[in-house]
CSV table of C-alpha atoms and ligand atoms in Angstrom, one decimal:
chain,number,residue,atom,x,y,z
A,1,MET,CA,-12.2,-1.1,-13.9
A,2,ILE,CA,-8.9,-2.3,-12.7
A,3,LEU,CA,-7.6,0.1,-10.2
A,4,LEU,CA,-4.0,0.6,-8.9
A,5,VAL,CA,-4.5,1.6,-5.3
A,6,THR,CA,-1.3,3.1,-3.8
A,7,GLY,CA,-1.3,3.2,0.0
A,8,GLY,CA,-4.1,0.6,-0.1
A,9,ALA,CA,-3.0,-1.1,3.2
A,10,GLY,CA,-3.6,2.1,5.1
A,11,TYR,CA,-6.7,3.4,6.9
A,12,ILE,CA,-8.7,5.0,4.0
A,13,GLY,CA,-7.2,2.8,1.3
A,14,SER,CA,-8.3,-0.5,3.0
A,15,HIS,CA,-11.9,0.8,3.4
A,16,THR,CA,-11.9,2.0,-0.2
A,17,LEU,CA,-10.9,-1.5,-1.4
A,18,ILE,CA,-14.1,-2.9,0.0
A,19,GLU,CA,-16.3,-0.3,-1.7
A,20,LEU,CA,-14.5,-0.9,-5.0
A,21,TYR,CA,-15.0,-4.6,-5.0
A,22,ARG,CA,-18.6,-4.2,-3.9
A,23,ALA,CA,-19.1,-2.0,-7.0
A,24,GLY,CA,-17.6,-4.7,-9.2
A,25,HIS,CA,-14.1,-3.2,-9.7
A,26,THR,CA,-10.9,-5.0,-9.0
A,27,ALA,CA,-7.7,-3.6,-7.5
A,28,VAL,CA,-4.0,-4.1,-7.1
A,29,VAL,CA,-2.4,-2.6,-4.1
A,30,VAL,CA,1.1,-1.0,-3.9
A,31,ASP,CA,2.2,0.0,-0.4
A,32,ASN,CA,5.6,0.2,1.3
A,33,LEU,CA,4.0,-0.6,4.6
A,34,SER,CA,5.8,2.4,6.2
A,35,ASN,CA,2.5,3.2,8.1
A,36,SER,CA,0.5,0.0,7.7
A,37,ASN,CA,0.3,-3.7,8.2
A,38,PRO,CA,-0.5,-6.3,5.5
A,39,GLU,CA,-3.0,-7.8,8.0
A,40,SER,CA,-5.4,-5.1,6.9
A,41,LEU,CA,-5.4,-6.5,3.4
A,42,ARG,CA,-6.1,-10.0,4.6
A,43,ARG,CA,-9.0,-8.7,6.6
A,44,VAL,CA,-10.3,-6.8,3.6
A,45,ALA,CA,-10.1,-10.0,1.5
A,46,LYS,CA,-12.2,-11.8,4.1
A,47,ILE,CA,-14.8,-9.0,4.2
A,48,ILE,CA,-15.3,-9.0,0.5
A,49,GLY,CA,-15.0,-12.8,0.2
A,50,VAL,CA,-11.9,-13.2,-2.1
A,51,THR,CA,-8.8,-15.3,-1.4
A,52,GLU,CA,-6.5,-12.3,-1.6
A,53,ILE,CA,-6.0,-8.8,-2.9
A,54,PRO,CA,-3.1,-8.6,-5.3
A,55,PHE,CA,-0.4,-6.7,-3.2
A,56,TYR,CA,3.1,-5.5,-3.9
A,57,LYS,CA,5.3,-4.3,-1.1
A,58,THR,CA,6.7,-1.5,-3.2
A,59,ASP,CA,7.6,2.1,-2.7
A,60,ILE,CA,6.0,4.5,-5.2
A,61,ARG,CA,9.5,6.1,-5.6
A,62,ASP,CA,10.8,2.7,-6.9
A,63,ARG,CA,10.3,3.2,-10.6
A,64,GLU,CA,11.3,-0.4,-11.6
A,65,GLY,CA,9.0,-1.9,-9.0
A,66,LEU,CA,6.1,0.2,-10.3
A,67,GLU,CA,6.9,-0.6,-14.0
A,68,LYS,CA,6.5,-4.3,-13.1
A,69,VAL,CA,3.1,-3.8,-11.5
A,70,PHE,CA,1.9,-1.8,-14.5
A,71,SER,CA,3.2,-4.3,-17.0
A,72,LYS,CA,1.5,-7.2,-15.2
A,73,HIS,CA,-1.8,-5.6,-14.3
A,74,HIS,CA,-2.5,-2.8,-16.8
A,75,PRO,CA,-4.6,-0.7,-14.5
A,76,ASP,CA,-7.2,1.7,-16.0
A,77,ALA,CA,-6.8,4.3,-13.3
A,78,CYS,CA,-4.9,4.9,-10.1
A,79,ILE,CA,-6.4,5.9,-6.7
A,80,HIS,CA,-3.4,7.5,-5.0
A,81,PHE,CA,-3.5,7.4,-1.2
A,82,ALA,CA,0.2,6.7,-0.6
A,83,GLY,CA,1.9,9.4,1.4
A,84,LEU,CA,3.1,10.5,4.8
A,85,LYS,CA,0.4,12.3,6.7
A,86,ALA,CA,1.5,13.2,10.3
A,87,VAL,CA,1.3,17.0,10.6
A,88,GLY,CA,3.6,17.4,13.5
A,89,GLU,CA,6.2,15.0,12.1
A,90,SER,CA,6.2,17.0,8.8
A,91,VAL,CA,7.3,20.1,10.7
A,92,GLU,CA,10.3,18.2,12.1
A,93,LYS,CA,11.1,16.3,8.9
A,94,PRO,CA,10.1,18.5,6.0
A,95,TRP,CA,12.6,17.0,3.6
A,96,GLU,CA,11.3,13.5,4.2
A,97,TYR,CA,7.7,14.7,3.6
A,98,TYR,CA,8.5,16.6,0.4
A,99,GLU,CA,10.6,13.7,-0.9
A,100,ASN,CA,8.2,11.0,-0.1
A,101,ASN,CA,5.0,12.7,-1.1
A,102,ILE,CA,6.2,14.8,-4.1
A,103,SER,CA,9.0,12.6,-5.5
A,104,GLY,CA,6.8,9.6,-5.0
A,105,THR,CA,3.9,11.1,-6.9
A,106,LEU,CA,6.2,12.4,-9.7
A,107,VAL,CA,7.6,8.9,-10.3
A,108,LEU,CA,4.1,7.4,-10.1
A,109,VAL,CA,2.7,9.8,-12.7
A,110,ASP,CA,5.6,9.3,-15.0
A,111,VAL,CA,5.2,5.5,-14.9
A,112,MET,CA,1.4,5.9,-15.4
A,113,ARG,CA,1.8,8.0,-18.6
A,114,ARG,CA,4.5,5.7,-20.0
A,115,HIS,CA,1.9,2.9,-19.7
A,116,GLY,CA,-0.9,5.0,-21.2
A,117,CYS,CA,-2.8,5.2,-17.8
A,118,LYS,CA,-3.8,8.8,-17.5
A,119,ASN,CA,-6.5,8.6,-14.9
A,120,ILE,CA,-5.8,9.5,-11.3
A,121,ILE,CA,-7.8,10.2,-8.2
A,122,PHE,CA,-5.7,12.0,-5.6
A,123,SER,CA,-6.2,12.1,-1.9
A,124,SER,CA,-6.1,15.8,-1.1
A,125,SER,CA,-7.2,17.5,2.1
A,126,ALA,CA,-9.3,20.4,3.4
A,127,THR,CA,-5.9,21.6,4.8
A,128,VAL,CA,-5.3,23.2,1.3
A,129,TYR,CA,-7.9,25.9,2.2
A,130,GLY,CA,-5.7,27.1,5.1
A,131,ASP,CA,-7.8,29.3,7.3
A,132,PRO,CA,-10.7,29.2,4.9
A,133,ALA,CA,-12.0,32.4,3.4
A,134,GLU,CA,-15.6,31.1,3.6
A,135,ILE,CA,-17.6,28.7,5.7
A,136,PRO,CA,-19.1,26.3,4.7
A,137,ILE,CA,-16.2,25.8,2.3
A,138,THR,CA,-17.0,25.3,-1.4
A,139,GLU,CA,-14.5,24.1,-4.0
A,140,GLN,CA,-14.5,27.8,-5.3
A,141,CYS,CA,-12.9,28.9,-2.0
A,142,PRO,CA,-9.4,30.1,-2.7
A,143,LYS,CA,-6.6,27.8,-1.5
A,144,GLY,CA,-4.8,29.3,1.5
A,145,GLN,CA,-1.5,29.3,3.4
A,146,CYS,CA,-0.8,25.8,4.9
A,147,THR,CA,0.7,25.8,8.3
A,148,ASN,CA,2.9,22.7,7.9
A,149,PRO,CA,4.9,20.9,5.2
A,150,TYR,CA,2.4,18.0,5.0
A,151,GLY,CA,-0.3,20.5,4.0
A,152,TRP,CA,2.0,22.1,1.5
A,153,THR,CA,2.7,18.7,-0.2
A,154,LYS,CA,-1.1,18.4,-0.8
A,155,SER,CA,-1.3,21.9,-2.1
A,156,MET,CA,1.7,21.5,-4.3
A,157,LEU,CA,0.6,18.1,-5.6
A,158,GLU,CA,-2.7,19.5,-6.5
A,159,GLN,CA,-0.9,22.2,-8.6
A,160,ILE,CA,1.4,19.6,-10.2
A,161,LEU,CA,-1.4,17.3,-11.2
A,162,THR,CA,-3.4,20.3,-12.5
A,163,ASP,CA,-0.5,21.5,-14.7
A,164,ILE,CA,0.1,18.0,-16.0
A,165,GLN,CA,-3.6,17.7,-17.0
A,166,LYS,CA,-3.5,21.2,-18.6
A,167,ALA,CA,-0.5,20.2,-20.7
A,168,ASP,CA,-2.0,16.9,-21.8
A,169,PRO,CA,-5.8,16.9,-21.8
A,170,ALA,CA,-5.8,13.1,-22.2
A,171,TRP,CA,-5.3,13.1,-18.4
A,172,ASN,CA,-8.3,12.9,-16.1
A,173,VAL,CA,-7.4,14.2,-12.7
A,174,VAL,CA,-9.8,14.1,-9.7
A,175,LEU,CA,-8.7,16.0,-6.6
A,176,LEU,CA,-10.7,14.8,-3.6
A,177,ARG,CA,-10.4,17.2,-0.6
A,178,TYR,CA,-11.2,15.1,2.4
A,179,PHE,CA,-12.5,16.7,5.6
A,180,ASN,CA,-11.9,14.7,8.8
A,181,PRO,CA,-12.2,10.9,8.3
A,182,VAL,CA,-13.2,8.9,11.4
A,183,GLY,CA,-15.0,5.7,12.1
A,184,ALA,CA,-14.3,2.2,10.8
A,185,HIS,CA,-15.9,-0.6,8.9
A,186,PRO,CA,-19.0,-1.6,11.0
A,187,GLY,CA,-17.7,-5.2,11.3
A,188,GLY,CA,-14.9,-3.9,13.6
A,189,THR,CA,-12.1,-5.8,11.9
A,190,ILE,CA,-10.4,-3.0,10.1
A,191,GLY,CA,-9.8,0.6,11.2
A,192,GLU,CA,-7.3,3.3,11.9
A,193,ASN,CA,-4.1,2.0,13.4
A,194,PRO,CA,-1.9,5.0,14.3
A,195,ASN,CA,1.8,4.6,15.1
A,196,GLY,CA,2.6,5.9,18.6
A,197,ILE,CA,0.6,8.6,20.3
A,198,PRO,CA,-2.3,9.7,18.0
A,199,ASN,CA,-2.3,13.3,16.7
A,200,ASN,CA,-5.9,13.2,15.7
A,201,LEU,CA,-8.9,13.6,17.9
A,202,MET,CA,-10.9,10.4,17.4
A,203,PRO,CA,-8.1,7.9,17.8
A,204,TYR,CA,-7.0,9.7,20.9
A,205,ILE,CA,-10.5,9.5,22.3
A,206,THR,CA,-10.7,5.7,21.6
A,207,GLN,CA,-7.3,5.2,23.2
A,208,VAL,CA,-8.5,7.0,26.3
A,209,ALA,CA,-11.6,4.8,26.3
A,210,VAL,CA,-9.5,1.7,26.1
A,211,GLY,CA,-7.2,2.9,28.9
A,212,LYS,CA,-4.0,3.7,27.0
A,213,HIS,CA,-4.1,7.4,28.1
A,214,PRO,CA,-5.6,8.7,31.3
A,215,GLU,CA,-7.4,11.7,29.7
A,216,LEU,CA,-8.0,13.7,26.5
A,217,GLY,CA,-6.4,17.1,26.2
A,218,ILE,CA,-8.7,19.5,24.5
A,219,PHE,CA,-6.7,22.1,22.6
A,220,GLY,CA,-8.4,25.3,23.5
A,221,ASN,CA,-11.9,26.3,24.6
A,222,ASP,CA,-11.6,30.0,23.6
A,223,TYR,CA,-12.3,29.8,19.9
A,224,PRO,CA,-15.1,31.8,18.4
A,225,THR,CA,-17.3,28.7,18.2
A,226,PRO,CA,-20.6,27.8,20.0
A,227,ASP,CA,-18.7,26.1,22.9
A,228,GLY,CA,-15.2,27.5,22.4
A,229,THR,CA,-13.7,24.3,21.1
A,230,GLY,CA,-12.6,23.6,17.5
A,231,VAL,CA,-15.3,22.7,14.9
A,232,ARG,CA,-14.6,20.2,12.1
A,233,ASP,CA,-16.5,18.2,9.5
A,234,TYR,CA,-16.1,14.6,10.6
A,235,ILE,CA,-16.9,12.1,7.9
A,236,HIS,CA,-17.4,8.3,8.3
A,237,VAL,CA,-14.5,6.5,6.5
A,238,VAL,CA,-17.0,4.2,4.8
A,239,ASP,CA,-18.7,7.2,3.2
A,240,LEU,CA,-15.4,8.6,2.2
A,241,ALA,CA,-14.5,5.3,0.7
A,242,ALA,CA,-17.7,5.3,-1.3
A,243,GLY,CA,-16.8,8.8,-2.6
A,244,HIS,CA,-13.9,7.2,-4.5
A,245,VAL,CA,-16.2,4.8,-6.3
A,246,SER,CA,-18.4,7.7,-7.2
A,247,ALA,CA,-15.4,9.7,-8.4
A,248,LEU,CA,-14.7,7.0,-10.9
A,249,GLN,CA,-17.8,8.4,-12.7
A,250,ALA,CA,-15.9,11.6,-13.3
A,251,ILE,CA,-13.1,9.6,-14.9
A,252,ARG,CA,-15.6,7.7,-17.1
A,253,ARG,CA,-17.1,10.9,-18.4
A,254,ARG,CA,-13.6,12.2,-19.1
A,255,CYS,CA,-13.8,15.1,-16.7
A,256,GLY,CA,-10.3,16.5,-17.4
A,257,LEU,CA,-9.7,18.2,-14.1
A,258,ALA,CA,-12.3,17.9,-11.3
A,259,VAL,CA,-12.2,18.9,-7.7
A,260,TYR,CA,-14.6,17.7,-5.0
A,261,ASN,CA,-15.0,18.3,-1.3
A,262,LEU,CA,-15.7,15.0,0.5
A,263,GLY,CA,-17.4,16.0,3.8
A,264,THR,CA,-20.8,15.9,5.4
A,265,GLY,CA,-21.5,19.6,5.5
A,266,HIS,CA,-22.0,19.5,9.3
A,267,GLY,CA,-19.6,21.0,11.9
A,268,TYR,CA,-19.1,19.3,15.3
A,269,SER,CA,-17.0,20.7,18.1
A,270,VAL,CA,-14.5,18.7,20.1
A,271,LEU,CA,-17.0,18.7,23.0
A,272,ASP,CA,-19.8,17.5,20.7
A,273,ILE,CA,-17.6,14.5,19.7
A,274,VAL,CA,-16.7,13.7,23.3
A,275,ASN,CA,-20.3,13.9,24.4
A,276,ALA,CA,-21.6,11.8,21.5
A,277,PHE,CA,-18.9,9.2,22.2
A,278,GLN,CA,-19.9,9.0,25.9
A,279,ARG,CA,-23.6,8.9,25.1
A,280,VAL,CA,-23.5,6.3,22.3
A,281,ASN,CA,-20.9,4.0,23.8
A,282,GLY,CA,-21.6,4.5,27.5
A,283,VAL,CA,-17.9,5.1,28.2
A,284,GLN,CA,-16.6,8.1,30.1
A,285,ILE,CA,-13.8,10.2,28.5
A,286,PRO,CA,-12.0,12.3,31.1
A,287,TYR,CA,-10.5,15.5,29.7
A,288,THR,CA,-8.7,18.7,30.5
A,289,ILE,CA,-8.6,21.9,28.6
A,290,ARG,CA,-5.1,22.7,27.3
A,291,PRO,CA,-3.7,25.6,25.3
A,292,ARG,CA,-4.5,25.9,21.7
A,293,ARG,CA,-2.5,23.7,19.3
A,294,PRO,CA,-0.3,25.8,17.0
A,295,GLY,CA,-1.6,25.9,13.4
A,296,ASP,CA,-5.2,24.9,14.4
A,297,ILE,CA,-8.1,26.9,13.0
A,298,ALA,CA,-11.4,27.6,14.8
A,299,THR,CA,-13.9,26.2,12.2
A,300,CYS,CA,-13.7,24.0,9.1
A,301,TYR,CA,-16.6,22.4,7.4
A,302,SER,CA,-17.6,21.7,3.9
A,303,ASN,CA,-20.3,22.5,1.4
A,304,PRO,CA,-20.4,19.0,-0.2
A,305,ALA,CA,-23.1,20.0,-2.8
A,306,LYS,CA,-20.9,19.7,-5.8
A,307,ALA,CA,-20.1,16.0,-5.2
A,308,GLN,CA,-23.8,15.3,-4.7
A,309,LYS,CA,-24.8,17.2,-7.9
A,310,GLU,CA,-22.1,15.8,-10.2
A,311,LEU,CA,-21.3,12.4,-8.7
A,312,GLY,CA,-24.6,11.6,-6.9
A,313,TRP,CA,-22.5,11.1,-3.7
A,314,LYS,CA,-23.7,12.0,-0.3
A,315,ALA,CA,-22.5,11.0,3.2
A,316,ARG,CA,-25.0,8.6,4.7
A,317,TYR,CA,-23.6,8.1,8.2
A,318,GLY,CA,-24.0,10.5,11.1
A,319,ILE,CA,-22.0,11.3,14.2
A,320,ASP,CA,-23.5,8.5,16.3
A,321,ASP,CA,-22.4,5.9,13.6
A,322,MET,CA,-18.9,7.5,13.6
A,323,VAL,CA,-18.3,7.3,17.3
A,324,ARG,CA,-19.9,3.8,17.5
A,325,ASP,CA,-17.8,2.3,14.8
A,326,SER,CA,-14.6,4.0,16.0
A,327,TRP,CA,-15.1,2.4,19.4
A,328,ASN,CA,-16.2,-0.9,17.9
A,329,TRP,CA,-12.8,-1.2,16.0
A,330,GLN,CA,-10.7,0.0,19.0
A,331,ARG,CA,-12.3,-2.2,21.7
A,332,HIS,CA,-12.0,-5.3,19.5
A,333,ASN,CA,-8.4,-4.4,18.5
A,334,PRO,CA,-7.0,-2.5,21.5
A,335,ASP,CA,-3.4,-2.7,20.0
A,336,GLY,CA,-4.5,-2.3,16.4
A,337,TYR,CA,-3.3,-5.0,14.0
A,338,PRO,CA,-0.9,-7.7,15.4
A,339,GLU,CA,2.8,-7.0,14.7
A,340,GLU,CA,4.0,-9.0,11.7
B,401,NAD,P1,-2.3,5.9,6.1
B,401,NAD,O1,-1.0,6.3,6.6
B,401,NAD,O2,-3.1,4.9,6.9
B,401,NAD,O3,-2.2,5.3,4.6
B,401,NAD,C1,-1.2,5.8,3.7
B,401,NAD,C2,-0.5,4.5,3.2
B,401,NAD,O4,0.5,4.9,2.3
B,401,NAD,C3,0.2,3.7,4.3
B,401,NAD,O5,-0.3,2.4,4.2
B,401,NAD,C4,1.7,3.8,4.0
B,401,NAD,O6,2.4,2.7,4.3
B,401,NAD,C5,1.7,4.1,2.5
B,401,NAD,N1,2.8,4.9,2.0
B,401,NAD,C6,3.4,6.0,2.5
B,401,NAD,N2,4.4,6.4,1.7
B,401,NAD,C7,4.5,5.5,0.7
B,401,NAD,C8,5.4,5.3,-0.4
B,401,NAD,N3,6.4,6.1,-0.6
B,401,NAD,N4,5.3,4.2,-1.2
B,401,NAD,C9,4.3,3.3,-1.0
B,401,NAD,N5,3.4,3.4,0.1
B,401,NAD,C10,3.5,4.5,0.9
B,401,NAD,O7,-3.2,7.2,5.9
B,401,NAD,P2,-4.7,7.5,5.5
B,401,NAD,O8,-5.3,8.1,6.7
B,401,NAD,O9,-5.3,6.2,5.0
B,401,NAD,O10,-4.5,8.5,4.4
B,401,NAD,C11,-4.5,8.2,3.0
B,401,NAD,C12,-4.3,9.4,2.2
B,401,NAD,O11,-5.3,10.4,2.5
B,401,NAD,C13,-3.0,10.1,2.5
B,401,NAD,O12,-2.4,10.6,1.3
B,401,NAD,C14,-3.4,11.2,3.4
B,401,NAD,O13,-2.5,12.3,3.3
B,401,NAD,C15,-4.7,11.6,2.8
B,401,NAD,N6,-5.6,12.3,3.8
B,401,NAD,C16,-5.8,11.7,5.0
B,401,NAD,C17,-6.6,12.4,6.0
B,401,NAD,C18,-6.8,11.8,7.3
B,401,NAD,O14,-7.2,12.5,8.3
B,401,NAD,N7,-6.6,10.5,7.5
B,401,NAD,C19,-7.2,13.6,5.7
B,401,NAD,C20,-6.9,14.2,4.4
B,401,NAD,C21,-6.1,13.5,3.5
B,402,UFG,N1,-8.0,18.0,19.2
B,402,UFG,C1,-8.0,18.0,20.5
B,402,UFG,N2,-7.2,17.1,21.2
B,402,UFG,C2,-6.5,16.1,20.5
B,402,UFG,C3,-6.5,16.1,19.1
B,402,UFG,C4,-7.3,17.1,18.5
B,402,UFG,O1,-8.6,18.9,21.1
B,402,UFG,O2,-5.8,15.3,21.2
B,402,UFG,C5,-8.8,19.0,18.4
B,402,UFG,C6,-8.1,19.9,17.5
B,402,UFG,O3,-7.6,21.0,18.2
B,402,UFG,C7,-9.1,20.2,16.5
B,402,UFG,C8,-10.0,18.9,16.4
B,402,UFG,O4,-9.7,18.2,17.6
B,402,UFG,O5,-9.9,21.3,16.9
B,402,UFG,C9,-9.6,18.0,15.2
B,402,UFG,O6,-8.2,17.8,15.3
B,402,UFG,P1,-7.6,16.6,14.4
B,402,UFG,O7,-6.1,16.6,14.7
B,402,UFG,O8,-8.3,15.3,14.6
B,402,UFG,O9,-7.8,17.1,12.9
B,402,UFG,P2,-7.4,18.4,12.1
B,402,UFG,O10,-8.7,19.1,11.7
B,402,UFG,O11,-6.4,19.2,12.8
B,402,UFG,O12,-6.7,17.8,10.8
B,402,UFG,C10,-7.1,16.6,10.1
B,402,UFG,C11,-5.9,15.8,9.6
B,402,UFG,C12,-5.3,16.6,8.5
B,402,UFG,C13,-6.3,16.9,7.4
B,402,UFG,C14,-7.5,17.7,8.1
B,402,UFG,C15,-8.6,17.9,7.0
B,402,UFG,O13,-5.0,15.6,10.6
B,402,UFG,O14,-4.3,15.8,7.8
B,402,UFG,O15,-8.0,16.9,9.1
B,402,UFG,O16,-9.6,18.7,7.5
B,402,UFG,F1,-5.8,17.8,6.5
């Protein structure tokens, strides 16, 4: 298939491009580079052995720009990663988040249908479950109250895409709810490249390891979990990327609307991650216990059985691979991608 990959220069998009090409697909990337660097695409091209990945520095809110890409490439389906994703920033800039993520997706979907491309895989998040009603979380678990505008954009976009599919059954909409993506391509040339101080646990740990911060702050050790720190379902980004290739099967069999959790089904605490990182990489991570972070929940991990049953997809990498590959990327690229 020919895939339009929005946000393809970003962390998950760049890893997904590799898996798509390996599976025999081709891709065209649209990204406004608001949170990424085109160097990622050059490195992806090198990994997969092509001269370049077709790339347009275009905003998904730019209807004319998207029209041109569709007229030239005629994609069969879109894998839609483009969006703003910083939870804290979304609380300070709700308008910017709703406008970018929701308006952008509305423009994209309109251009898609005008070009007869009615297949979309959407990057959703476990955040739509809010404080989950059941653990492990199945896709049947009711959606919950999000604690920030970023989360609401995911929840609302799921609803918008669901309604569009209901009104026009020619659409195939696959909602992928990611748990906590970490790790990097094992070659260490592409990885997560956060702007400023990382919000998420793994990039913070790797930046402590590389000496950019003196210590990790652990947000609370009084949760009702085995060691008191928050428990999450960390998933290697290469497994997550492969999940998108598997999700194309749902499109092929004309699924209509399909929802899948992409997680491993295992929960690890913050201290589990710190300990695994230290053990596997032989690097100490000093930390202090700080107050809980507002909006955090105690425990969040998936039941990924549906994706295995229907797509034949299962995460292959374990926690040791995740901490090894996260560190491998960071130590070889302490400042991320070079500034353009
Ligand atoms: P990322 O920021 O690395 O990638 C997103 C890409 O989208 C960036 O390259 C950015 O430049 C681009 N972009 C943003 N707004 C755009 C616009 N209006 N037009 C064109 N391009 C635009 O983030 P990521 O971690 O790779 O996440 C990819 C998707 O997965 C996002 O939608 C994110 O919300 C979702 N997701 C991420 C996580 C996570 O923890 N990383 C978890 C759940 C869901
Ligand atoms: N944590 C710390 N210190 C830090 C950062 C995080 O102790 O410096 C803790 C958090 O309190 C939490 C755990 O590490 O217990 C994981 O936190 P992250 O910020 O890495 O991830 P979240 O689970 O909060 O959220 C992430 C993404 C969301 C996405 C969600 C899906 O940020 O966008 O995973 O489950 F929706």
